[in-house]
mmCIF file of N, CA and C in Angstrom:
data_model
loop_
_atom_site.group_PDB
_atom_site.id
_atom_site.type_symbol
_atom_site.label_atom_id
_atom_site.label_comp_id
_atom_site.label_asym_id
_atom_site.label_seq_id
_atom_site.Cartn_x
_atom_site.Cartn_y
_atom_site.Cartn_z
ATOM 1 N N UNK Y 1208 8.955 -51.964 35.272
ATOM 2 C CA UNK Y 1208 10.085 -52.890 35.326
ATOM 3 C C UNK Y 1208 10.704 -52.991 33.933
ATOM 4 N N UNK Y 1209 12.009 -52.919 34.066
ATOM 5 C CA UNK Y 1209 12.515 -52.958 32.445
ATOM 6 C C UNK Y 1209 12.740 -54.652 32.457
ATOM 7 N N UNK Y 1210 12.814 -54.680 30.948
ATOM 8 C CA UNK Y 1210 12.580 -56.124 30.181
ATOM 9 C C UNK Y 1210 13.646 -56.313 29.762
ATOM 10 N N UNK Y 1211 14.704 -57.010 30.348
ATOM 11 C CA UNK Y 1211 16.135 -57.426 29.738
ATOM 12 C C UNK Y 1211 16.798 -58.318 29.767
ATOM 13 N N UNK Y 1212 16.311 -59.647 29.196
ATOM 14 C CA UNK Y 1212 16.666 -60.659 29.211
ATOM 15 C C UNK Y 1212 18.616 -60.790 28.700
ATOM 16 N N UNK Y 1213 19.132 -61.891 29.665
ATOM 17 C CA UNK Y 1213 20.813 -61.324 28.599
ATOM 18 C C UNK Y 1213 20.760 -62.530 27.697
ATOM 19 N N UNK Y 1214 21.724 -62.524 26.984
ATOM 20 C CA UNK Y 1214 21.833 -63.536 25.808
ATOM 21 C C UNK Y 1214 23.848 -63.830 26.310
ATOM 22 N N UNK Y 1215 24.187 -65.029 26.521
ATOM 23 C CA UNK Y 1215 25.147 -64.861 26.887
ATOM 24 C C UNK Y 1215 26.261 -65.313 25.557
ATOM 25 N N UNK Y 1216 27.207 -65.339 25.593
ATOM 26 C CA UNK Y 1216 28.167 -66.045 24.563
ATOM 27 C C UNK Y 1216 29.464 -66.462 25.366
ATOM 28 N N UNK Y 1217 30.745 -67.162 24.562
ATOM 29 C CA UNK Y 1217 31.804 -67.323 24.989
ATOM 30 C C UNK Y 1217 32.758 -67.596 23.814
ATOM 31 N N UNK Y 1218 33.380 -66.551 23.626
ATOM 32 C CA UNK Y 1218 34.484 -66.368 21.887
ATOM 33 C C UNK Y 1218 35.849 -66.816 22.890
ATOM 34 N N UNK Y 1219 36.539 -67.447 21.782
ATOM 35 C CA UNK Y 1219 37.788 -67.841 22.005
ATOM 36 C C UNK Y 1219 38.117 -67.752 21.087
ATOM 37 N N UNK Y 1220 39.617 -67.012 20.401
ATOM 38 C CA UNK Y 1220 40.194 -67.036 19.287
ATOM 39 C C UNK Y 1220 41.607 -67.659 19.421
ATOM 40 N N UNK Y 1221 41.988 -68.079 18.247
ATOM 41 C CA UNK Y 1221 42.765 -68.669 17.422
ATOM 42 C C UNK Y 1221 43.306 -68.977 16.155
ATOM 43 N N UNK Y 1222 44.102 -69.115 15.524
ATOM 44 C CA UNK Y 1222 44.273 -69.507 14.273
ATOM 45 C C UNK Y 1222 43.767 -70.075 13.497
ATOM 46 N N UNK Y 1223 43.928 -71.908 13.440
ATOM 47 C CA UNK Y 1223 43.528 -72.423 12.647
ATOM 48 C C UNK Y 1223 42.063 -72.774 11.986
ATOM 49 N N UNK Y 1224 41.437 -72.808 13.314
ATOM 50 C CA UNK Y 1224 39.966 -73.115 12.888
ATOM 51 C C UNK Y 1224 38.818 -72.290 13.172
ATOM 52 N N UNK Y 1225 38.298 -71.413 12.326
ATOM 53 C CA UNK Y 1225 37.652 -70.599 13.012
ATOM 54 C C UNK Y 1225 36.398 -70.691 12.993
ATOM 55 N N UNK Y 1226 35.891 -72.139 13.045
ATOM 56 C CA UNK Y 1226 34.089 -72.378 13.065
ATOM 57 C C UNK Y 1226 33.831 -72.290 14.651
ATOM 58 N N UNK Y 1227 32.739 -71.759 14.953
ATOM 59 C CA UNK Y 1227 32.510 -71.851 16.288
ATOM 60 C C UNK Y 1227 31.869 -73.483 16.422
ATOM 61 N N UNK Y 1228 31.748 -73.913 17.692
ATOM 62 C CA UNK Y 1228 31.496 -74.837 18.331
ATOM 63 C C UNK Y 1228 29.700 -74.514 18.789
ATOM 64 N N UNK Y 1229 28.682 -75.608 18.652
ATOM 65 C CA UNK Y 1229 27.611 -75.062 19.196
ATOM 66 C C UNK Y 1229 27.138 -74.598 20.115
ATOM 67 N N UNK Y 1230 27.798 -74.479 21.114
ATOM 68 C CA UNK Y 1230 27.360 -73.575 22.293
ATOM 69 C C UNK Y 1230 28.448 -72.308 22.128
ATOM 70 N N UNK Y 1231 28.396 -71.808 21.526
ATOM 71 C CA UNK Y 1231 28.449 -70.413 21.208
ATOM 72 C C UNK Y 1231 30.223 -70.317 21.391
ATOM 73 N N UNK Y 1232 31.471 -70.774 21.353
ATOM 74 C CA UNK Y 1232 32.719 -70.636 21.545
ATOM 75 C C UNK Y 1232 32.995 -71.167 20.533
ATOM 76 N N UNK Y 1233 34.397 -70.048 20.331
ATOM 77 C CA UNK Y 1233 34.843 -70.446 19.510
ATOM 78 C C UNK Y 1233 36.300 -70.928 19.688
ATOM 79 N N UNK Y 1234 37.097 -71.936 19.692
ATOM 80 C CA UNK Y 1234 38.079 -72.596 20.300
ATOM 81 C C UNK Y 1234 39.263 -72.542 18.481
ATOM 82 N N UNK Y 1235 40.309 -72.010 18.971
ATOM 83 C CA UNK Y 1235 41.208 -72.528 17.806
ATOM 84 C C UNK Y 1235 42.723 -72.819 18.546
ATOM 85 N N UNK Y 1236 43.479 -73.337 17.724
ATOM 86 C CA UNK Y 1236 44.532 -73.602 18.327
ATOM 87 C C UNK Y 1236 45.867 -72.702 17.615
ATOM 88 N N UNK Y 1237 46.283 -71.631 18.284
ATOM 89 C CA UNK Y 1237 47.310 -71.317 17.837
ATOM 90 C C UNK Y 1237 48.638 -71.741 17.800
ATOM 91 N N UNK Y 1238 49.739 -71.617 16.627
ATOM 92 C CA UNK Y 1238 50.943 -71.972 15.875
ATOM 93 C C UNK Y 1238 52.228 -71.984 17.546
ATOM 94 N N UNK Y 1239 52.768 -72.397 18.099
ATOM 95 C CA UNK Y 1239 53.662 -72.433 18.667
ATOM 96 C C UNK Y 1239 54.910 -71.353 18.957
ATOM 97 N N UNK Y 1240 55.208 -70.528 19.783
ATOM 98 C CA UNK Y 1240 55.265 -69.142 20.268
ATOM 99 C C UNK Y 1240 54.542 -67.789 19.405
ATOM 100 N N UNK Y 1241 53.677 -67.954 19.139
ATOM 101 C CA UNK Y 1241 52.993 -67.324 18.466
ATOM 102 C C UNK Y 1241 51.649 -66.563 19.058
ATOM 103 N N UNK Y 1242 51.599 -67.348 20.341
ATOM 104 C CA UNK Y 1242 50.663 -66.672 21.369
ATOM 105 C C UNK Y 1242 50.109 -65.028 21.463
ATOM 106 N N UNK Y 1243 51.880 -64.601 22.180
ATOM 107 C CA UNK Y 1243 51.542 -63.098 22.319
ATOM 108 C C UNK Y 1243 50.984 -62.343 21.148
ATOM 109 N N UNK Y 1244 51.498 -62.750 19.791
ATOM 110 C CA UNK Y 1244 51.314 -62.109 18.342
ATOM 111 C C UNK Y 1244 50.171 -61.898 18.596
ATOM 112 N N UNK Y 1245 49.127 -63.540 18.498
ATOM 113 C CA UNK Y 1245 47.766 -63.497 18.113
ATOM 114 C C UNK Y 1245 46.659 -62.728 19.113
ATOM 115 N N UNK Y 1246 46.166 -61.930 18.035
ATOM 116 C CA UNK Y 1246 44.894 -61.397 18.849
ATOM 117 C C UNK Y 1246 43.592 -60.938 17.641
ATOM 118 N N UNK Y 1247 42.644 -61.197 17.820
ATOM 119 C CA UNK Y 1247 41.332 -61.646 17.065
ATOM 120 C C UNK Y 1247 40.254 -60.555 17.919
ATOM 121 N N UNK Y 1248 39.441 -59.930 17.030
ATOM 122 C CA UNK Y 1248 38.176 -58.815 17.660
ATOM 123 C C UNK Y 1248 36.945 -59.839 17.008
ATOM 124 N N UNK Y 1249 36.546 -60.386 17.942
ATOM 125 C CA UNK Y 1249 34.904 -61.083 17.206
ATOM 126 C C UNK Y 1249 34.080 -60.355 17.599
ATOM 127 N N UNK Y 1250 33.087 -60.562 16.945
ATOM 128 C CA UNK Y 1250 31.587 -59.626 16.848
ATOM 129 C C UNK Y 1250 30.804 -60.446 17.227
ATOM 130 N N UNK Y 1251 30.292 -60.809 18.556
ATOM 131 C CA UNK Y 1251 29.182 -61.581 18.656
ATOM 132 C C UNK Y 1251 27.619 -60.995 18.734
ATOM 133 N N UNK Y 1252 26.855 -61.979 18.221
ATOM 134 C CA UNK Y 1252 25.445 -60.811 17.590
ATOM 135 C C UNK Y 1252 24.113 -62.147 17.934
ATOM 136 N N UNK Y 1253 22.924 -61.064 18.194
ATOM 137 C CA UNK Y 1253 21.649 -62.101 18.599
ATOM 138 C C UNK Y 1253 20.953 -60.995 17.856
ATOM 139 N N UNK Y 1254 20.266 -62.239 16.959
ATOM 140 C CA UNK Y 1254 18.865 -62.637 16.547
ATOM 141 C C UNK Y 1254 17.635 -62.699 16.910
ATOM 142 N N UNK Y 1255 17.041 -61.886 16.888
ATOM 143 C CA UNK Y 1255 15.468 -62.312 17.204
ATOM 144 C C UNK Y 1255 14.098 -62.298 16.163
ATOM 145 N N UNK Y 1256 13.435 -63.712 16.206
ATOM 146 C CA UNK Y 1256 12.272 -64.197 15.621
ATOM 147 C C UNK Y 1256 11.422 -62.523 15.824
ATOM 148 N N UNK Y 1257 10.355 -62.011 14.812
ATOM 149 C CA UNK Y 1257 9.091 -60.995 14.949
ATOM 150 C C UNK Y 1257 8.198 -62.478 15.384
ATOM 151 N N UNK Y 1258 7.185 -61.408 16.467
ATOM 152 C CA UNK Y 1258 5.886 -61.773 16.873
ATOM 153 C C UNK Y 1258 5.399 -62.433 16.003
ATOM 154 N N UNK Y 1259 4.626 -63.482 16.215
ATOM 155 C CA UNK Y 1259 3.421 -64.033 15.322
ATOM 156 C C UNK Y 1259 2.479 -63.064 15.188
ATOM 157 N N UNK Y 1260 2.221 -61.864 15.928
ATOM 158 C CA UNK Y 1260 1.027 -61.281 15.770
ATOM 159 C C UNK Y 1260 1.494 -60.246 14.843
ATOM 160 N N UNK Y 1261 2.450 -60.373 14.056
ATOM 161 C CA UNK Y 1261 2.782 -59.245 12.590
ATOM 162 C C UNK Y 1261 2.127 -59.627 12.371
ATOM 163 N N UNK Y 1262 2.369 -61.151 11.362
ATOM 164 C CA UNK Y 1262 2.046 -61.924 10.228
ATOM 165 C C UNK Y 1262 -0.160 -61.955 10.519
ATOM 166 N N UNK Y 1263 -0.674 -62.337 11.629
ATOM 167 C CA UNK Y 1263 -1.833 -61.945 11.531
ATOM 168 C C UNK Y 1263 -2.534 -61.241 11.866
ATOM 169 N N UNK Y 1264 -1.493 -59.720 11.969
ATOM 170 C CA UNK Y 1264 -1.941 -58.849 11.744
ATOM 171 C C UNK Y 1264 -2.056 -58.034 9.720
ATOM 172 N N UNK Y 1265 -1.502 -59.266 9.382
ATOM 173 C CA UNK Y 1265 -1.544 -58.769 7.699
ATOM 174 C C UNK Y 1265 -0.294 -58.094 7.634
ATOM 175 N N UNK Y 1266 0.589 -57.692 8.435
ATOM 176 C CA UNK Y 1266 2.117 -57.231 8.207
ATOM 177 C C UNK Y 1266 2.888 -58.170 7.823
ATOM 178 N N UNK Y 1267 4.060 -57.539 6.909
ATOM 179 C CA UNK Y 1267 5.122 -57.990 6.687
ATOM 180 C C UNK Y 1267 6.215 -57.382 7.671
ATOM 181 N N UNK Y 1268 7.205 -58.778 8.145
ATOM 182 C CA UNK Y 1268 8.287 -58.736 8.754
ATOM 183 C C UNK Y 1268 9.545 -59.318 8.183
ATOM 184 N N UNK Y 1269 10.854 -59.418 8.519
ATOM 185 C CA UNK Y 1269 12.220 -60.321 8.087
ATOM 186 C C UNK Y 1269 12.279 -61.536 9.190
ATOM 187 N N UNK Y 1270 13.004 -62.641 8.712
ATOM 188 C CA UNK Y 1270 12.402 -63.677 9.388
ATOM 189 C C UNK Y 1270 13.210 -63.296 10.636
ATOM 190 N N UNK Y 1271 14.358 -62.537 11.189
ATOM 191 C CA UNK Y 1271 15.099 -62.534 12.209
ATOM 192 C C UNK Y 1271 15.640 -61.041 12.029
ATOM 193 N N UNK Y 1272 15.840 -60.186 12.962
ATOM 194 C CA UNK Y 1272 16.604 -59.220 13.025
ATOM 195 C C UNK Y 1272 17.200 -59.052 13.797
ATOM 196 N N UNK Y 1273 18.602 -58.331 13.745
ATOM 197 C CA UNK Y 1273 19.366 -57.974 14.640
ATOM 198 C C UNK Y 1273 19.118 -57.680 15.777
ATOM 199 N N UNK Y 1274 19.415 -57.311 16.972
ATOM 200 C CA UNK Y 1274 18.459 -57.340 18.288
ATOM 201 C C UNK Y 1274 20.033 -56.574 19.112
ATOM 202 N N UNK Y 1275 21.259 -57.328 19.124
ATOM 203 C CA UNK Y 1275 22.236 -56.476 19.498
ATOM 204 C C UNK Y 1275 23.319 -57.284 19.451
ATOM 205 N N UNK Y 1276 24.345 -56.788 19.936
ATOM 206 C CA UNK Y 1276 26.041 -56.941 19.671
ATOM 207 C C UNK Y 1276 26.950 -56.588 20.514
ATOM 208 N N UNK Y 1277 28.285 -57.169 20.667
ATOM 209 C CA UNK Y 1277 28.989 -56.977 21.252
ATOM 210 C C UNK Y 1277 30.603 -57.621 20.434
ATOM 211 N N UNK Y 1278 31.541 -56.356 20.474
ATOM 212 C CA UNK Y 1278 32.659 -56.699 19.498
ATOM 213 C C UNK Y 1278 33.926 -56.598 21.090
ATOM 214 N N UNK Y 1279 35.249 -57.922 21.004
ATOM 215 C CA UNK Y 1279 35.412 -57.981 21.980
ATOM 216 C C UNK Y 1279 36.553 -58.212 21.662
ATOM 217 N N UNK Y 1280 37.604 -58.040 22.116
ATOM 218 C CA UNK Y 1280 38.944 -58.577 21.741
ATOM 219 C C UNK Y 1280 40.062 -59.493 22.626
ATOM 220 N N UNK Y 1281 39.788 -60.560 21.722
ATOM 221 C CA UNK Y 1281 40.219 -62.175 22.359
ATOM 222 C C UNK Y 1281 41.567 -62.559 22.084
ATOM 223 N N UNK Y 1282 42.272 -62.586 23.023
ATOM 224 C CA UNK Y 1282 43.588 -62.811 22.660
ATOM 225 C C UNK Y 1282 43.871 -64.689 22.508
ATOM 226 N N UNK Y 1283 44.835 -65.247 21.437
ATOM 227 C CA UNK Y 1283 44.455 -66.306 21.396
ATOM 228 C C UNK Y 1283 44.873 -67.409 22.520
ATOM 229 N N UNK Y 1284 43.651 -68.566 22.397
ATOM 230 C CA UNK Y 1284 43.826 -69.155 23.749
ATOM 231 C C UNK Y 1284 43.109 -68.702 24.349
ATOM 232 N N UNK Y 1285 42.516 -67.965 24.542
ATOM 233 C CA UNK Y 1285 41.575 -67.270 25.526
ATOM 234 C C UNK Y 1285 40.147 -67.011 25.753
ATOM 235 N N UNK Y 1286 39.191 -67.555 26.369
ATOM 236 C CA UNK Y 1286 37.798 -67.398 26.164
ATOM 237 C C UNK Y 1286 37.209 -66.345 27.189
ATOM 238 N N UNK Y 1287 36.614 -65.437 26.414
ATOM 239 C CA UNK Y 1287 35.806 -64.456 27.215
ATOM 240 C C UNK Y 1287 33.993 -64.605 26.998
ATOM 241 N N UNK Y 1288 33.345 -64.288 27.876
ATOM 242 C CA UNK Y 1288 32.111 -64.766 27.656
ATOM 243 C C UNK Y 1288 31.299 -63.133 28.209
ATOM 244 N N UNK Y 1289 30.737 -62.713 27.611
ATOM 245 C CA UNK Y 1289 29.617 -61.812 27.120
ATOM 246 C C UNK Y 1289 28.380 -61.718 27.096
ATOM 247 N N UNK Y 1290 28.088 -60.997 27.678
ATOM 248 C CA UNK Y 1290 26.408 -60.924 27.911
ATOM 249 C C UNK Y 1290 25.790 -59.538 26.998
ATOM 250 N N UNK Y 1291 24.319 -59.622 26.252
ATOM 251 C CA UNK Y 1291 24.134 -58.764 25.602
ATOM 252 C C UNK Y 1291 22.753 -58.806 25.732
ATOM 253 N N UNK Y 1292 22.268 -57.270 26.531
ATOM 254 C CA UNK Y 1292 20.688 -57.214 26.642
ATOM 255 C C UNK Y 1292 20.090 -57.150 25.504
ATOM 256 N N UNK Y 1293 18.991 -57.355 25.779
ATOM 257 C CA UNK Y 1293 17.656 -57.689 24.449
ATOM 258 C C UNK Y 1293 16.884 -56.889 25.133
ATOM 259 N N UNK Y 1294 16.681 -55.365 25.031
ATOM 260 C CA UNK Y 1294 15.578 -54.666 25.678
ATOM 261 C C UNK Y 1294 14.081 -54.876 24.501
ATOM 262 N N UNK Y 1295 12.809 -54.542 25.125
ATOM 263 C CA UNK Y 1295 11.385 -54.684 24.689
ATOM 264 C C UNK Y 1295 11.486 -54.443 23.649
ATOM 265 N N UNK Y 1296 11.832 -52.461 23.242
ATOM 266 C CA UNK Y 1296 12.037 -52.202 22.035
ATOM 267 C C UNK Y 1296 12.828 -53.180 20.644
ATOM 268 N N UNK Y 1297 14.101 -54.046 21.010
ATOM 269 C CA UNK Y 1297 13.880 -54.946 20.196
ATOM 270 C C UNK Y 1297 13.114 -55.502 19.713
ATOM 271 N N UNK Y 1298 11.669 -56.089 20.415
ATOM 272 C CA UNK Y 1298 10.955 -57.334 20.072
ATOM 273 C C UNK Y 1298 9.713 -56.351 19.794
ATOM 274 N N UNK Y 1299 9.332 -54.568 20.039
ATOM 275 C CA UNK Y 1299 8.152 -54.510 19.539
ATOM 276 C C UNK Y 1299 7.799 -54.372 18.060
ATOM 277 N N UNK Y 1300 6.840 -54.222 17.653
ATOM 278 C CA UNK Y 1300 6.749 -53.188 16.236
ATOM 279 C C UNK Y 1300 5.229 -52.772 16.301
ATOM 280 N N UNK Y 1301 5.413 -51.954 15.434
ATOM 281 C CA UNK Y 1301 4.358 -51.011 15.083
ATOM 282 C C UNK Y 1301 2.681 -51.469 14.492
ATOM 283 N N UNK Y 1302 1.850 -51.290 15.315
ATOM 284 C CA UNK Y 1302 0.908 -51.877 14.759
ATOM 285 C C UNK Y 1302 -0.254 -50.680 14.226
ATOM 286 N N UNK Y 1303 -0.295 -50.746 13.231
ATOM 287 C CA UNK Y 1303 -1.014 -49.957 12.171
ATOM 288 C C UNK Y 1303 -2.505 -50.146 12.590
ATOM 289 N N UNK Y 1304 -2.925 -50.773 12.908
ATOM 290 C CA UNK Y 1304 -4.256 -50.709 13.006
ATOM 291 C C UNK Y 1304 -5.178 -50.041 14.651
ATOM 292 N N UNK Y 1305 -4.244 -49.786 15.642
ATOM 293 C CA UNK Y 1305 -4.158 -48.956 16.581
ATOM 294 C C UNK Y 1305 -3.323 -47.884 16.937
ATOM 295 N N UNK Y 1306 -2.213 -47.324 15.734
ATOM 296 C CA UNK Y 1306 -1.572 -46.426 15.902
ATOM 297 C C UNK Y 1306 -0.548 -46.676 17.175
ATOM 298 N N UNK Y 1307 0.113 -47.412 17.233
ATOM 299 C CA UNK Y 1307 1.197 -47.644 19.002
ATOM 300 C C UNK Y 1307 1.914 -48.856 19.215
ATOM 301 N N UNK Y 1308 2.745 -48.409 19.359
ATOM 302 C CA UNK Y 1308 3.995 -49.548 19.232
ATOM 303 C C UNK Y 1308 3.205 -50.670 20.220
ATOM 304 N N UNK Y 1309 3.872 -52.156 19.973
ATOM 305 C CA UNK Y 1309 3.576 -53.166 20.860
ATOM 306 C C UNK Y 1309 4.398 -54.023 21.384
ATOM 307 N N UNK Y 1310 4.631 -54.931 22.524
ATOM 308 C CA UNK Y 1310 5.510 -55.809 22.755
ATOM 309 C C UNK Y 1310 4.372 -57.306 22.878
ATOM 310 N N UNK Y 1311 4.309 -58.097 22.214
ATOM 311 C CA UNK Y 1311 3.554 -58.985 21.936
ATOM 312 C C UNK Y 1311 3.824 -59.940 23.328
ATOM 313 N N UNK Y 1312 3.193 -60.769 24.481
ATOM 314 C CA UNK Y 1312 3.667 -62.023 25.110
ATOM 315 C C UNK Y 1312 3.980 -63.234 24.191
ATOM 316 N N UNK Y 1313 4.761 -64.109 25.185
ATOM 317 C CA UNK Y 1313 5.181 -65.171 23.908
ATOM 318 C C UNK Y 1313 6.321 -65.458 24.409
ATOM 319 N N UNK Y 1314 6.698 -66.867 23.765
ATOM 320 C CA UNK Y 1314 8.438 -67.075 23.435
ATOM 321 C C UNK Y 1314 8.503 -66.632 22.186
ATOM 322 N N UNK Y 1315 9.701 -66.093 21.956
ATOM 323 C CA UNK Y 1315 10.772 -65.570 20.925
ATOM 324 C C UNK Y 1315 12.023 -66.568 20.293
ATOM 325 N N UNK Y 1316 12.207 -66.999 19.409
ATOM 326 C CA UNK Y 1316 13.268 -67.638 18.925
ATOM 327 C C UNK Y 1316 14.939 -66.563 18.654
ATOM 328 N N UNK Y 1317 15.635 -66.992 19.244
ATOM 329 C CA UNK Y 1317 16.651 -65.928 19.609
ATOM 330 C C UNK Y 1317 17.761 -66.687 18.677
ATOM 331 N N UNK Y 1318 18.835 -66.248 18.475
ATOM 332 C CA UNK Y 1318 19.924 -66.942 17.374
ATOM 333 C C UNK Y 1318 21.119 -66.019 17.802
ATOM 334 N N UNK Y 1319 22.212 -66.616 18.157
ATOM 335 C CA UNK Y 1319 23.544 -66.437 18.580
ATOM 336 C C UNK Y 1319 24.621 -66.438 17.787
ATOM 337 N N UNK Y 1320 25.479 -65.800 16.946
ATOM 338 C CA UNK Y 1320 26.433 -66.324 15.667
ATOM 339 C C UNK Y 1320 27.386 -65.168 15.631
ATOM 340 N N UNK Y 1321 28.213 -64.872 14.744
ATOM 341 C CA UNK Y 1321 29.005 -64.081 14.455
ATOM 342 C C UNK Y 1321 28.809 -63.353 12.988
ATOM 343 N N UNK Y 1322 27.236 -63.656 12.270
ATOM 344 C CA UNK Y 1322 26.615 -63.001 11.079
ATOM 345 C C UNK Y 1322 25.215 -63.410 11.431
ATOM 346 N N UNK Y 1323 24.597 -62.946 10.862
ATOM 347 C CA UNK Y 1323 23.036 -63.607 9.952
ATOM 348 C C UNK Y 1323 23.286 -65.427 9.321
ATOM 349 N N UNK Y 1324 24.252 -65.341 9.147
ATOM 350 C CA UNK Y 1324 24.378 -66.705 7.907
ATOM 351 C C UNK Y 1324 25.735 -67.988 8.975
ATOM 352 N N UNK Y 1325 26.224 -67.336 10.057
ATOM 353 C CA UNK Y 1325 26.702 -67.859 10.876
ATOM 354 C C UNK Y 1325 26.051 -68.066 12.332
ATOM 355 N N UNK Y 1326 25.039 -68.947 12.631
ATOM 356 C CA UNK Y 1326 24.625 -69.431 13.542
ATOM 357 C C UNK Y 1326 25.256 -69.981 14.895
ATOM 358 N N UNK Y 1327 25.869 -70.033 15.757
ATOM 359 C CA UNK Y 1327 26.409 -70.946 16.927
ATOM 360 C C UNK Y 1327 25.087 -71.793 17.682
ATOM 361 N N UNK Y 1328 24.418 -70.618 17.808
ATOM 362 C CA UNK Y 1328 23.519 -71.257 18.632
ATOM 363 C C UNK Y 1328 21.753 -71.121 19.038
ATOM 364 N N UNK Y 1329 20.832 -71.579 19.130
ATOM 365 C CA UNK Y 1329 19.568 -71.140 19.119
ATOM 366 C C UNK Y 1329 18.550 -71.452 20.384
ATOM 367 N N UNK Y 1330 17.943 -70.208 21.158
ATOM 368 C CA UNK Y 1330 17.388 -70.122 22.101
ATOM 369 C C UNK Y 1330 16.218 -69.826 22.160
ATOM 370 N N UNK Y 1331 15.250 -69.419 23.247
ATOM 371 C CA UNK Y 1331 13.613 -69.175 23.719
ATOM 372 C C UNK Y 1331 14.219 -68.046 24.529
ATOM 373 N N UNK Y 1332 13.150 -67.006 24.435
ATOM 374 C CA UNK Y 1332 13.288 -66.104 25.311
ATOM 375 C C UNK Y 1332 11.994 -66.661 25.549
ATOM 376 N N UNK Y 1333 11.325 -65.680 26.495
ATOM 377 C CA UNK Y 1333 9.996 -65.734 26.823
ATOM 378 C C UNK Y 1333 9.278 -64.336 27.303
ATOM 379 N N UNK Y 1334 8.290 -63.671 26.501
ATOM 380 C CA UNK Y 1334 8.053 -62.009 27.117
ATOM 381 C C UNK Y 1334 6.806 -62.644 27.876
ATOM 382 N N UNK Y 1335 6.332 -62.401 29.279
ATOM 383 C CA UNK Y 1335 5.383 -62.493 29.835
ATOM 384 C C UNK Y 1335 4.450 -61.209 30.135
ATOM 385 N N UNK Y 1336 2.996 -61.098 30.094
ATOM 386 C CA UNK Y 1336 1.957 -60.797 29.781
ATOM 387 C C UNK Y 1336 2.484 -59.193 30.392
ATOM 388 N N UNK Y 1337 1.792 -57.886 30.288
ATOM 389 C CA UNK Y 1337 2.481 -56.832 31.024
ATOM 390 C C UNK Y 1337 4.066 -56.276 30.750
ATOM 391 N N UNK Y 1338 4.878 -57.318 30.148
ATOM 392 C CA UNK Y 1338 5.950 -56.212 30.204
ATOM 393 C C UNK Y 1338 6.201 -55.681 28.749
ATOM 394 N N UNK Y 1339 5.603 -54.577 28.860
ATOM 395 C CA UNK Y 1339 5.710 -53.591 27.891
ATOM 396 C C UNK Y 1339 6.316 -52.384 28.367
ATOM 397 N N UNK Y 1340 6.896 -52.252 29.376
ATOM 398 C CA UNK Y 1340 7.474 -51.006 30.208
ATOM 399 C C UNK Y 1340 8.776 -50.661 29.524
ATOM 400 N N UNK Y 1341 9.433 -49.759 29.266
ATOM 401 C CA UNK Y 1341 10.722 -49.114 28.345
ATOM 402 C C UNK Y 1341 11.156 -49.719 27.126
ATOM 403 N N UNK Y 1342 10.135 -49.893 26.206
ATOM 404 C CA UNK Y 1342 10.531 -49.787 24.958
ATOM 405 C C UNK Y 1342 11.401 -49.130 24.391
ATOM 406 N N UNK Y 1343 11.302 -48.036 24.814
ATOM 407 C CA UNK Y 1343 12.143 -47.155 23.916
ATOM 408 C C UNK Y 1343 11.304 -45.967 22.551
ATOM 409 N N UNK Y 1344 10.349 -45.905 22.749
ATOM 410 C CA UNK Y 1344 9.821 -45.695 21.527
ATOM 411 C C UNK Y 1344 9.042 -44.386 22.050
#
């Protein structure tokens, strides 16, 4: 069984304000006939926490890595909402002391934003026991 949890979003572009809102949209209000002009490509991107079982396994990890993306083009006024799989191979890594990739069980801390340093929003995945099937590796 493949392991593909989605991570969803919802970008809306606009002019003036371009902080997203915490549930993952981003709402601005564009200038008055200025509609058709505006159009905005956001990059929406998820985060995912490494296993606890790096760290005691004596590995070093980064506290979050990229996991995947989706670049979309929002005309302003307009909210489109996006879904972006998180396959296994995201969440395994390499464990040195048995030679073979792993997908650890567990919740995962997941992070939703438009950078590393731009957050919208923060979630739980959850990998249950067995699915280690299409990593990728």
């Amino acid at each position: 069984m493949l392991w593909q949890p989605l991570c969803s979003a919802t970008a809306t572009s606009a002019v003036d304000s371009p902080l997203p809102s915490l549930d993952g949209s981003k709402t601005m209000a564009p200038t008055p006939g200025s509609r058709e002009r505006l159009r905005r490509t956001e990059v929406v991107q998820v985060y995912v926490a490494p296993s606890a079982q790096i760290r005691e396994a004596g590995e070093m990890s980064f506290p979050k890595t990229l996991a995947g993306f989706c670049k979309i083009a929002v005309p302003a006024g307009v909210s489109r909402e996006v879904s972006i799989p998180i396959r296994g191979s995201e969440l395994s890594w390499y464990d040195t002391r048995v030679a073979q990739w792993r997908l650890d069980a567990g919740k995962y801390a997941c992070w939703v934003g438009r950078s590393s340093s731009q957050i919208d929003a923060e979630l739980k995945i959850e990998v249950a026991e067995g699915d280690d099937t299409d990593m990728g590796h």
